[in-house]
Amino acid sequence: MKKRKELQSEQLEALSEKIASNFFSLDLGNVRYLHIYYPIPGKHEIDSLFISERIRLHYKQIQLILPKSDLVSCTLKHIRWDDSTPLSMNAWGITEPLSGEEVPVGKIDLIVIPLLACDVDGNRLGYGKGFYDRFLSTCRPDALKVGLSYFEPLSTIIPHESHDVRLDACVTPEKVWNFTRPAQPEPDNDPNE
């Protein structure tokens, strides 16, 4: 957080633009529902609006989804986000939909994830409230989990537990880091069931 806060506003914008440019090297051909966050003012987050604006202009087949926080249960609802979606800032300063069509988690193909840092194994460090940990644990195994970071991944120093969901990729100003996805278990096709 300290390293991020040391960046000047011009640097933040330039780095966010580079990250957005690199983001579009990902294969979005099969993406129909893309979950993205709205940057929190004052937190020096990557400006994800560079990505969402380009999606709206050039990827008409992709529907954007914004999270809506339940600040009591620390869970997220997933609301379809278009030009008519009313937005408002919640008690934590997060811009989110006031209302709108809720999208089932199972429809989401790609999740753009805010983070403080990640490591070379795809483990991420968030803000500590567990909103995204809870959300990611309910996503389809094949849904792409993509972090955005101003900085390159660290060596394996991010603490993690067996239930933590790893990133599939992290987009930085320099490049897209692809992390090896663990093999999914074969479905049990027992004919006796």
PDB file of C-alpha atoms in Angstrom:
ATOM      1  CA  MET A   1       0.000   0.000   0.000  1.00  0.00           C
ATOM      2  CA  LYS A   2       2.882   2.316   0.796  1.00  0.00           C
ATOM      3  CA  LYS A   3       4.447   1.775  -2.649  1.00  0.00           C
ATOM      4  CA  ARG A   4       1.106   2.487  -4.292  1.00  0.00           C
ATOM      5  CA  LYS A   5       0.549   5.676  -2.303  1.00  0.00           C
ATOM      6  CA  GLU A   6       3.942   6.983  -3.395  1.00  0.00           C
ATOM      7  CA  LEU A   7       2.792   7.036  -7.037  1.00  0.00           C
ATOM      8  CA  GLN A   8       1.721  10.444  -8.349  1.00  0.00           C
ATOM      9  CA  SER A   9      -1.643  10.883 -10.091  1.00  0.00           C
ATOM     10  CA  GLU A  10       0.006  11.178 -13.530  1.00  0.00           C
ATOM     11  CA  GLN A  11       1.907   7.930 -12.891  1.00  0.00           C
ATOM     12  CA  LEU A  12      -1.270   6.165 -11.729  1.00  0.00           C
ATOM     13  CA  GLU A  13      -3.083   7.156 -14.910  1.00  0.00           C
ATOM     14  CA  ALA A  14      -0.211   6.176 -17.216  1.00  0.00           C
ATOM     15  CA  LEU A  15       0.251   2.820 -15.473  1.00  0.00           C
ATOM     16  CA  SER A  16      -3.507   2.147 -15.533  1.00  0.00           C
ATOM     17  CA  GLU A  17      -3.537   2.807 -19.279  1.00  0.00           C
ATOM     18  CA  LYS A  18      -0.628   0.370 -19.816  1.00  0.00           C
ATOM     19  CA  ILE A  19      -2.379  -2.270 -17.714  1.00  0.00           C
ATOM     20  CA  ALA A  20      -5.603  -1.791 -19.697  1.00  0.00           C
ATOM     21  CA  SER A  21      -3.690  -2.107 -22.963  1.00  0.00           C
ATOM     22  CA  ASN A  22      -2.049  -5.351 -21.793  1.00  0.00           C
ATOM     23  CA  PHE A  23      -5.403  -6.666 -20.535  1.00  0.00           C
ATOM     24  CA  PHE A  24      -6.670  -6.779 -24.113  1.00  0.00           C
ATOM     25  CA  SER A  25      -3.973  -9.274 -25.089  1.00  0.00           C
ATOM     26  CA  LEU A  26      -6.100 -11.822 -23.181  1.00  0.00           C
ATOM     27  CA  ASP A  27      -8.389 -13.997 -25.286  1.00  0.00           C
ATOM     28  CA  LEU A  28     -11.868 -12.543 -24.724  1.00  0.00           C
ATOM     29  CA  GLY A  29     -13.511 -14.475 -27.554  1.00  0.00           C
ATOM     30  CA  ASN A  30     -15.573 -16.739 -25.276  1.00  0.00           C
ATOM     31  CA  VAL A  31     -16.283 -14.145 -22.591  1.00  0.00           C
ATOM     32  CA  ARG A  32     -19.935 -13.109 -22.310  1.00  0.00           C
ATOM     33  CA  TYR A  33     -20.079 -11.936 -18.678  1.00  0.00           C
ATOM     34  CA  LEU A  34     -17.135  -9.978 -17.313  1.00  0.00           C
ATOM     35  CA  HIS A  35     -17.116  -9.039 -13.617  1.00  0.00           C
ATOM     36  CA  ILE A  36     -15.110  -5.862 -12.949  1.00  0.00           C
ATOM     37  CA  TYR A  37     -14.632  -3.562  -9.975  1.00  0.00           C
ATOM     38  CA  TYR A  38     -15.130   0.213  -9.878  1.00  0.00           C
ATOM     39  CA  PRO A  39     -11.948   1.923  -8.586  1.00  0.00           C
ATOM     40  CA  ILE A  40     -12.165   3.345  -5.056  1.00  0.00           C
ATOM     41  CA  PRO A  41     -11.180   7.031  -4.879  1.00  0.00           C
ATOM     42  CA  GLY A  42      -8.180   7.610  -2.612  1.00  0.00           C
ATOM     43  CA  LYS A  43      -7.053   3.949  -2.596  1.00  0.00           C
ATOM     44  CA  HIS A  44      -4.772   4.386  -5.633  1.00  0.00           C
ATOM     45  CA  GLU A  45      -6.366   1.362  -7.288  1.00  0.00           C
ATOM     46  CA  ILE A  46      -5.735   0.595 -10.935  1.00  0.00           C
ATOM     47  CA  ASP A  47      -8.321   2.554 -12.910  1.00  0.00           C
ATOM     48  CA  SER A  48     -10.401  -0.302 -14.269  1.00  0.00           C
ATOM     49  CA  LEU A  49     -12.622   2.193 -16.117  1.00  0.00           C
ATOM     50  CA  PHE A  50     -10.046   2.170 -18.944  1.00  0.00           C
ATOM     51  CA  ILE A  51     -10.969  -1.501 -19.401  1.00  0.00           C
ATOM     52  CA  SER A  52     -14.738  -1.157 -18.988  1.00  0.00           C
ATOM     53  CA  GLU A  53     -14.941   1.764 -21.440  1.00  0.00           C
ATOM     54  CA  ARG A  54     -13.049  -0.177 -24.106  1.00  0.00           C
ATOM     55  CA  ILE A  55     -15.251  -3.251 -23.525  1.00  0.00           C
ATOM     56  CA  ARG A  56     -18.345  -1.102 -24.098  1.00  0.00           C
ATOM     57  CA  LEU A  57     -16.923   0.353 -27.313  1.00  0.00           C
ATOM     58  CA  HIS A  58     -15.360  -2.688 -28.960  1.00  0.00           C
ATOM     59  CA  TYR A  59     -16.735  -5.850 -27.324  1.00  0.00           C
ATOM     60  CA  LYS A  60     -20.501  -5.574 -27.655  1.00  0.00           C
ATOM     61  CA  GLN A  61     -20.913  -9.307 -26.946  1.00  0.00           C
ATOM     62  CA  ILE A  62     -19.566  -8.832 -23.396  1.00  0.00           C
ATOM     63  CA  GLN A  63     -21.909  -7.842 -20.572  1.00  0.00           C
ATOM     64  CA  LEU A  64     -20.226  -6.004 -17.697  1.00  0.00           C
ATOM     65  CA  ILE A  65     -21.041  -6.955 -14.109  1.00  0.00           C
ATOM     66  CA  LEU A  66     -20.350  -4.776 -11.036  1.00  0.00           C
ATOM     67  CA  PRO A  67     -20.255  -6.052  -7.462  1.00  0.00           C
ATOM     68  CA  LYS A  68     -22.658  -4.722  -4.820  1.00  0.00           C
ATOM     69  CA  SER A  69     -21.374  -5.210  -1.281  1.00  0.00           C
ATOM     70  CA  ASP A  70     -23.289  -6.536   1.697  1.00  0.00           C
ATOM     71  CA  LEU A  71     -21.265  -4.825   4.417  1.00  0.00           C
ATOM     72  CA  VAL A  72     -22.740  -7.014   7.185  1.00  0.00           C
ATOM     73  CA  SER A  73     -22.053 -10.462   5.705  1.00  0.00           C
ATOM     74  CA  CYS A  74     -18.995  -9.312   3.670  1.00  0.00           C
ATOM     75  CA  THR A  75     -20.452 -10.903   0.545  1.00  0.00           C
ATOM     76  CA  LEU A  76     -21.082  -9.606  -2.965  1.00  0.00           C
ATOM     77  CA  LYS A  77     -24.077  -9.520  -5.273  1.00  0.00           C
ATOM     78  CA  HIS A  78     -23.352  -9.284  -8.989  1.00  0.00           C
ATOM     79  CA  ILE A  79     -25.316  -6.645 -10.891  1.00  0.00           C
ATOM     80  CA  ARG A  80     -25.523  -6.161 -14.668  1.00  0.00           C
ATOM     81  CA  TRP A  81     -23.870  -2.808 -15.460  1.00  0.00           C
ATOM     82  CA  ASP A  82     -24.917  -0.730 -18.445  1.00  0.00           C
ATOM     83  CA  ASP A  83     -25.374   2.973 -19.136  1.00  0.00           C
ATOM     84  CA  SER A  84     -28.705   3.047 -17.310  1.00  0.00           C
ATOM     85  CA  THR A  85     -27.514   1.363 -14.089  1.00  0.00           C
ATOM     86  CA  PRO A  86     -27.796   3.837 -11.178  1.00  0.00           C
ATOM     87  CA  LEU A  87     -24.532   4.024  -9.203  1.00  0.00           C
ATOM     88  CA  SER A  88     -23.911   5.346  -5.705  1.00  0.00           C
ATOM     89  CA  MET A  89     -21.079   5.336  -3.173  1.00  0.00           C
ATOM     90  CA  ASN A  90     -21.586   3.011  -0.183  1.00  0.00           C
ATOM     91  CA  ALA A  91     -20.477   3.620   3.421  1.00  0.00           C
ATOM     92  CA  TRP A  92     -16.941   2.401   2.608  1.00  0.00           C
ATOM     93  CA  GLY A  93     -16.535   4.764  -0.350  1.00  0.00           C
ATOM     94  CA  ILE A  94     -17.073   2.033  -2.970  1.00  0.00           C
ATOM     95  CA  THR A  95     -19.087   3.009  -6.052  1.00  0.00           C
ATOM     96  CA  GLU A  96     -21.625   0.303  -6.763  1.00  0.00           C
ATOM     97  CA  PRO A  97     -25.060  -0.245  -8.347  1.00  0.00           C
ATOM     98  CA  LEU A  98     -28.046   1.018  -6.369  1.00  0.00           C
ATOM     99  CA  SER A  99     -30.219  -1.543  -8.127  1.00  0.00           C
ATOM    100  CA  GLY A 100     -30.321  -3.674 -11.221  1.00  0.00           C
ATOM    101  CA  GLU A 101     -30.533  -7.193 -12.592  1.00  0.00           C
ATOM    102  CA  GLU A 102     -28.614  -9.688 -10.471  1.00  0.00           C
ATOM    103  CA  VAL A 103     -26.518 -12.107 -12.530  1.00  0.00           C
ATOM    104  CA  PRO A 104     -25.994 -15.672 -11.244  1.00  0.00           C
ATOM    105  CA  VAL A 105     -22.361 -16.419 -10.374  1.00  0.00           C
ATOM    106  CA  GLY A 106     -22.397 -19.422 -12.693  1.00  0.00           C
ATOM    107  CA  LYS A 107     -22.751 -17.163 -15.745  1.00  0.00           C
ATOM    108  CA  ILE A 108     -19.591 -15.158 -15.032  1.00  0.00           C
ATOM    109  CA  ASP A 109     -16.742 -16.032 -17.414  1.00  0.00           C
ATOM    110  CA  LEU A 110     -13.999 -13.644 -16.289  1.00  0.00           C
ATOM    111  CA  ILE A 111     -13.426 -11.793 -13.018  1.00  0.00           C
ATOM    112  CA  VAL A 112     -11.161  -8.727 -12.856  1.00  0.00           C
ATOM    113  CA  ILE A 113      -9.873  -8.652  -9.279  1.00  0.00           C
ATOM    114  CA  PRO A 114      -8.489  -5.732  -7.283  1.00  0.00           C
ATOM    115  CA  LEU A 115      -5.488  -6.647  -5.141  1.00  0.00           C
ATOM    116  CA  LEU A 116      -2.584  -5.229  -3.182  1.00  0.00           C
ATOM    117  CA  ALA A 117      -0.064  -7.792  -4.433  1.00  0.00           C
ATOM    118  CA  CYS A 118       0.283 -11.257  -5.889  1.00  0.00           C
ATOM    119  CA  ASP A 119       3.079 -13.768  -6.066  1.00  0.00           C
ATOM    120  CA  VAL A 120       4.531 -15.862  -8.888  1.00  0.00           C
ATOM    121  CA  ASP A 121       2.252 -18.772  -7.926  1.00  0.00           C
ATOM    122  CA  GLY A 122      -0.909 -16.700  -8.422  1.00  0.00           C
ATOM    123  CA  ASN A 123      -1.686 -16.186  -4.747  1.00  0.00           C
ATOM    124  CA  ARG A 124      -3.204 -12.764  -4.081  1.00  0.00           C
ATOM    125  CA  LEU A 125      -3.264 -10.370  -1.184  1.00  0.00           C
ATOM    126  CA  GLY A 126      -6.494  -8.372  -0.925  1.00  0.00           C
ATOM    127  CA  TYR A 127      -7.756  -5.846   1.582  1.00  0.00           C
ATOM    128  CA  GLY A 128      -8.439  -8.436   4.269  1.00  0.00           C
ATOM    129  CA  LYS A 129     -12.250  -8.459   4.478  1.00  0.00           C
ATOM    130  CA  GLY A 130     -12.646 -11.627   2.397  1.00  0.00           C
ATOM    131  CA  PHE A 131     -15.292 -10.330  -0.059  1.00  0.00           C
ATOM    132  CA  TYR A 132     -13.459 -11.707  -3.092  1.00  0.00           C
ATOM    133  CA  ASP A 133     -12.317 -14.893  -1.315  1.00  0.00           C
ATOM    134  CA  ARG A 134     -15.958 -15.779  -0.642  1.00  0.00           C
ATOM    135  CA  PHE A 135     -17.014 -14.818  -4.172  1.00  0.00           C
ATOM    136  CA  LEU A 136     -14.194 -16.650  -5.991  1.00  0.00           C
ATOM    137  CA  SER A 137     -14.879 -19.853  -4.061  1.00  0.00           C
ATOM    138  CA  THR A 138     -18.375 -19.938  -5.636  1.00  0.00           C
ATOM    139  CA  CYS A 139     -17.275 -19.300  -9.247  1.00  0.00           C
ATOM    140  CA  ARG A 140     -17.094 -21.938 -11.954  1.00  0.00           C
ATOM    141  CA  PRO A 141     -13.669 -23.638 -12.013  1.00  0.00           C
ATOM    142  CA  ASP A 142     -13.162 -22.491 -15.609  1.00  0.00           C
ATOM    143  CA  ALA A 143     -14.003 -18.824 -14.915  1.00  0.00           C
ATOM    144  CA  LEU A 144     -10.823 -16.785 -15.467  1.00  0.00           C
ATOM    145  CA  LYS A 145      -9.587 -14.933 -12.403  1.00  0.00           C
ATOM    146  CA  VAL A 146      -7.430 -11.993 -13.468  1.00  0.00           C
ATOM    147  CA  GLY A 147      -5.735  -9.591 -11.072  1.00  0.00           C
ATOM    148  CA  LEU A 148      -4.508  -6.104 -11.904  1.00  0.00           C
ATOM    149  CA  SER A 149      -1.298  -4.800 -10.323  1.00  0.00           C
ATOM    150  CA  TYR A 150       0.986  -1.795 -10.713  1.00  0.00           C
ATOM    151  CA  PHE A 151       3.869  -4.047  -9.665  1.00  0.00           C
ATOM    152  CA  GLU A 152       5.289  -7.343 -10.888  1.00  0.00           C
ATOM    153  CA  PRO A 153       4.467 -10.495  -8.861  1.00  0.00           C
ATOM    154  CA  LEU A 154       6.521 -11.146  -5.756  1.00  0.00           C
ATOM    155  CA  SER A 155       8.342 -14.376  -5.004  1.00  0.00           C
ATOM    156  CA  THR A 156       6.205 -16.807  -2.992  1.00  0.00           C
ATOM    157  CA  ILE A 157       5.703 -14.692   0.100  1.00  0.00           C
ATOM    158  CA  ILE A 158       1.956 -14.177  -0.059  1.00  0.00           C
ATOM    159  CA  PRO A 159       0.462 -16.180   2.822  1.00  0.00           C
ATOM    160  CA  HIS A 160      -2.234 -18.546   1.643  1.00  0.00           C
ATOM    161  CA  GLU A 161      -4.348 -21.438   2.820  1.00  0.00           C
ATOM    162  CA  SER A 162      -5.636 -24.503   0.985  1.00  0.00           C
ATOM    163  CA  HIS A 163      -9.101 -22.951   0.452  1.00  0.00           C
ATOM    164  CA  ASP A 164      -7.730 -19.758  -1.175  1.00  0.00           C
ATOM    165  CA  VAL A 165      -8.515 -19.404  -4.880  1.00  0.00           C
ATOM    166  CA  ARG A 166      -5.471 -18.576  -7.006  1.00  0.00           C
ATOM    167  CA  LEU A 167      -5.368 -16.134  -9.874  1.00  0.00           C
ATOM    168  CA  ASP A 168      -5.137 -17.469 -13.413  1.00  0.00           C
ATOM    169  CA  ALA A 169      -3.317 -14.324 -14.541  1.00  0.00           C
ATOM    170  CA  CYS A 170      -2.160 -10.926 -13.370  1.00  0.00           C
ATOM    171  CA  VAL A 171      -1.909  -7.928 -15.673  1.00  0.00           C
ATOM    172  CA  THR A 172       0.864  -5.444 -14.917  1.00  0.00           C
ATOM    173  CA  PRO A 173       2.175  -2.440 -16.878  1.00  0.00           C
ATOM    174  CA  GLU A 174       4.926  -4.678 -18.284  1.00  0.00           C
ATOM    175  CA  LYS A 175       3.017  -7.816 -19.299  1.00  0.00           C
ATOM    176  CA  VAL A 176       0.403 -10.438 -18.531  1.00  0.00           C
ATOM    177  CA  TRP A 177       1.628 -13.041 -16.063  1.00  0.00           C
ATOM    178  CA  ASN A 178      -0.077 -16.383 -16.713  1.00  0.00           C
ATOM    179  CA  PHE A 179      -0.104 -18.786 -13.800  1.00  0.00           C
ATOM    180  CA  THR A 180      -0.422 -22.511 -14.430  1.00  0.00           C
ATOM    181  CA  ARG A 181      -3.959 -23.627 -13.756  1.00  0.00           C
ATOM    182  CA  PRO A 182      -4.143 -26.830 -11.743  1.00  0.00           C
ATOM    183  CA  ALA A 183      -5.715 -29.738 -13.598  1.00  0.00           C
ATOM    184  CA  GLN A 184      -9.416 -30.121 -12.864  1.00  0.00           C
ATOM    185  CA  PRO A 185     -10.443 -33.520 -11.481  1.00  0.00           C
ATOM    186  CA  GLU A 186     -12.120 -35.788 -14.004  1.00  0.00           C
ATOM    187  CA  PRO A 187     -15.864 -36.120 -13.401  1.00  0.00           C
ATOM    188  CA  ASP A 188     -16.884 -39.341 -11.750  1.00  0.00           C
ATOM    189  CA  ASN A 189     -18.774 -41.223 -14.454  1.00  0.00           C
ATOM    190  CA  ASP A 190     -19.728 -44.232 -12.370  1.00  0.00           C
ATOM    191  CA  PRO A 191     -22.407 -46.074 -14.389  1.00  0.00           C
ATOM    192  CA  ASN A 192     -23.854 -47.481 -11.143  1.00  0.00           C
ATOM    193  CA  GLU A 193     -25.036 -44.070  -9.957  1.00  0.00           C
TER     194      GLU A 193
END
